[in-house]
CSV table of C-alpha atoms in Angstrom, one decimal:
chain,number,residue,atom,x,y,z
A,1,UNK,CA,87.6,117.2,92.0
A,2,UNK,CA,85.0,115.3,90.4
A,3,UNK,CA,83.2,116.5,87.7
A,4,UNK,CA,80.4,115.7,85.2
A,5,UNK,CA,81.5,111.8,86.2
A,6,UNK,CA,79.9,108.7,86.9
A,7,UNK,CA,80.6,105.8,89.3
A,8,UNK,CA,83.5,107.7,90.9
A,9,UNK,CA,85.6,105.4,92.8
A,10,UNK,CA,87.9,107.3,95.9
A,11,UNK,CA,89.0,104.6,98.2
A,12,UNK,CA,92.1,103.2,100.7
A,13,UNK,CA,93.7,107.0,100.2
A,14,UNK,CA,95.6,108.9,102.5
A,15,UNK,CA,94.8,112.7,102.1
A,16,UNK,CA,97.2,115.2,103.8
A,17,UNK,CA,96.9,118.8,104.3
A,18,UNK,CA,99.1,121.6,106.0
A,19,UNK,CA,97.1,124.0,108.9
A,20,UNK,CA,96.9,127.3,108.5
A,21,UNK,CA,97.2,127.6,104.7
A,22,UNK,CA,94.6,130.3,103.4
A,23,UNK,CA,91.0,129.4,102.8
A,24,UNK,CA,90.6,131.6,100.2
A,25,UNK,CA,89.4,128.8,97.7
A,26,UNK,CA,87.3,126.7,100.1
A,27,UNK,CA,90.2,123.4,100.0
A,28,UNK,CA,87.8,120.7,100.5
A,29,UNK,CA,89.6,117.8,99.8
A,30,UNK,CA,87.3,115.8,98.0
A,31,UNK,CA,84.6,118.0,95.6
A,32,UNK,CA,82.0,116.1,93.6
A,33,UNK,CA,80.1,118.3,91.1
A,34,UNK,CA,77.5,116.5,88.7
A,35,UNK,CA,79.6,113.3,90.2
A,36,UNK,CA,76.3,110.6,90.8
A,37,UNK,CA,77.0,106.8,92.0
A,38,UNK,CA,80.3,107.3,93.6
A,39,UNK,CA,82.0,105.4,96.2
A,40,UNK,CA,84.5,107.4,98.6
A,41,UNK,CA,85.6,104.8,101.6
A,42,UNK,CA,88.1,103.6,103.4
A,43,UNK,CA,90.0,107.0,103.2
A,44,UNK,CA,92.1,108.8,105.6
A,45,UNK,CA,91.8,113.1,105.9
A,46,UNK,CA,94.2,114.3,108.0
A,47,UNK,CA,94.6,117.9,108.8
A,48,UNK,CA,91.4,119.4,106.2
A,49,UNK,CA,91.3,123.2,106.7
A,50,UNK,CA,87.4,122.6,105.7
A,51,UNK,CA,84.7,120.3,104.8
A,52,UNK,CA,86.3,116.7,103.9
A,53,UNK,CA,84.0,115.8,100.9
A,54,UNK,CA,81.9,118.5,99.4
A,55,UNK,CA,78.6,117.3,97.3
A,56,UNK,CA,76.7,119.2,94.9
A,57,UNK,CA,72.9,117.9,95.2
A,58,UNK,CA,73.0,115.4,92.2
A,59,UNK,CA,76.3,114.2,93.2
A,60,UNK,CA,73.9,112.9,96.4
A,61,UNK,CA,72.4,110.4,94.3
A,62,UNK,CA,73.7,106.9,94.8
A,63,UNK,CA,76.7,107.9,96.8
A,64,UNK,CA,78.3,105.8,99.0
A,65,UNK,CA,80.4,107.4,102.0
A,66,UNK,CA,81.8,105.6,105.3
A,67,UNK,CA,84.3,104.0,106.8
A,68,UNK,CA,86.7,107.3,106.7
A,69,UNK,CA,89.3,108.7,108.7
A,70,UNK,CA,88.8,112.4,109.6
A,71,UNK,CA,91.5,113.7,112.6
A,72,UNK,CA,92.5,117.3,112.7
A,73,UNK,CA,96.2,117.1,114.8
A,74,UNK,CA,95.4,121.0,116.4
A,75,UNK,CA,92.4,119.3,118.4
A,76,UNK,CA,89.5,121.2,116.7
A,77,UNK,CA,86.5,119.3,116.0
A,78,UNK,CA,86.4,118.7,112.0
A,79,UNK,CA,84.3,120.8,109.6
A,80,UNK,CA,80.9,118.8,109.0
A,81,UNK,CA,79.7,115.8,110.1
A,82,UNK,CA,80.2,112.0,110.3
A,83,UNK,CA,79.0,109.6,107.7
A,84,UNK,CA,78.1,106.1,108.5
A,85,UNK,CA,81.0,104.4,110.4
A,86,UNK,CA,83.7,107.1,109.9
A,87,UNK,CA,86.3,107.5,112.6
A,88,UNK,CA,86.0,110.7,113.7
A,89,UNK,CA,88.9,112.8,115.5
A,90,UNK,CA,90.8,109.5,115.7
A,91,UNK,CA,94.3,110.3,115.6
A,92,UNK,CA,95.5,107.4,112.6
A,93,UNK,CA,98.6,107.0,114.6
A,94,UNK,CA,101.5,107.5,110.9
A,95,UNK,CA,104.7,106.2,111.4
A,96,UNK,CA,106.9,109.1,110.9
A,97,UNK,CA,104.3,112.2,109.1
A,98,UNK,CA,107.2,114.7,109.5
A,99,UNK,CA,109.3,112.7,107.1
A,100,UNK,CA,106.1,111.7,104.8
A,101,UNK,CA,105.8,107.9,106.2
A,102,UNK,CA,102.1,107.7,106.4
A,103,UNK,CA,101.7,103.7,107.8
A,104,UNK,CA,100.1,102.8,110.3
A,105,UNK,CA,101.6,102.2,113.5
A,106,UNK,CA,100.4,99.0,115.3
A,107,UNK,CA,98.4,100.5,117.8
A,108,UNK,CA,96.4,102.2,115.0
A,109,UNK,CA,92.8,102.6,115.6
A,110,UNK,CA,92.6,102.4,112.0
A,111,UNK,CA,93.8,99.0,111.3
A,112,UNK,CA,91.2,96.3,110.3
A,113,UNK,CA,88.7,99.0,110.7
A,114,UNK,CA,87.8,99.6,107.0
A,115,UNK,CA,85.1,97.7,105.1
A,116,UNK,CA,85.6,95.2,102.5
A,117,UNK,CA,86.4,96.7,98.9
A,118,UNK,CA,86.8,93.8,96.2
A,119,UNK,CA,88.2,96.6,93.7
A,120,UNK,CA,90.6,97.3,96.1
A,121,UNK,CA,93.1,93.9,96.6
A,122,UNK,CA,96.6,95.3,96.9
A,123,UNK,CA,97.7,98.8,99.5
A,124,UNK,CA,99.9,101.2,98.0
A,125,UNK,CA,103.2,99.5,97.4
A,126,UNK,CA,101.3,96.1,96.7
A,127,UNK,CA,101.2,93.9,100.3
A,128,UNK,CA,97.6,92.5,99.8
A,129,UNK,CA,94.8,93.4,101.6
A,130,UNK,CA,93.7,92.8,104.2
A,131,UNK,CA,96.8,91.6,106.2
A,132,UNK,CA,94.8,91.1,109.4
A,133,UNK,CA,90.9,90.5,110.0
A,134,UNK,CA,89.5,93.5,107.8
A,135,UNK,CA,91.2,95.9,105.3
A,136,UNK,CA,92.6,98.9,107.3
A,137,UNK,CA,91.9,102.4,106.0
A,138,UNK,CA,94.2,104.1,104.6
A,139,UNK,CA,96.3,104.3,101.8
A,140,UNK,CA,98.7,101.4,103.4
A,141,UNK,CA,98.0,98.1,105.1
A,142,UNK,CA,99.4,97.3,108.4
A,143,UNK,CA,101.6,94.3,108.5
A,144,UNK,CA,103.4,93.4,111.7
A,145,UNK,CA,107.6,93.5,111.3
């Protein structure tokens, strides 16, 4: 959640959720309240039981959003719509999700598919971005064995 922020920056994460848990306190996994000027790209949602990023109205102004992930493994269309770019109902391809290994597999639709973030120069466990011709999306970047 952000909240009463500015310049909020949520990019090159990997945001996982479990189906069927209760929707009791609308899980939207990003929420921006009173959150203007952010930037949220290059992210991966995978399995969101709702809405993917929630805005309040002045959290609209200057926002940047695109170049997401959005894939729901049980086949239903995701809550909401598409912002510029996103990959929609593209399955990210992880290497292992049931034991928590979220890279990318090479056949990844996702690889080289992000935009260019100059805050962002290093993936998760530091291998430098990008590794190929773009930065992937997600919160790792692919790097043939």
């Amino acid at each position: 959640n952000g909240v009463d922020s500015n310049y909020l920056n949520v990019v090159n994460n990997t945001f996982t959720n479990k189906l069927g848990m209760s929707l009791s306190n609308f899980p939207a996994i990003i929420t921006l309240t009173n959150t203007p000027n952010s930037l949220v790209k290059n992210n991966i949602f995978y399995d969101p039981l709702t809405i993917s990023i929630w805005l309040d109205t002045s959290s609209k102004k200057g926002i940047d959003i695109g170049y997401n992930c959005t894939y729901r493994s049980d086949g239903r269309k995701p809550v909401g719509t598409p912002y510029p770019h996103d990959l929609w109902m593209v399955n990210p391809r992880f290497v292992d999700i049931a034991n928590g290994d979220f890279h990318l597999q090479a056949n990844s639709r996702l690889i080289g598919a992000g935009v260019t973030l100059s805050i962002v120069k290093n993936d998760f466990v530091g291998v430098s971005r990008p590794q190929g011709t773009g930065y992937d999306i997600g919160a790792y970047e692919y790097s043939a064995p």
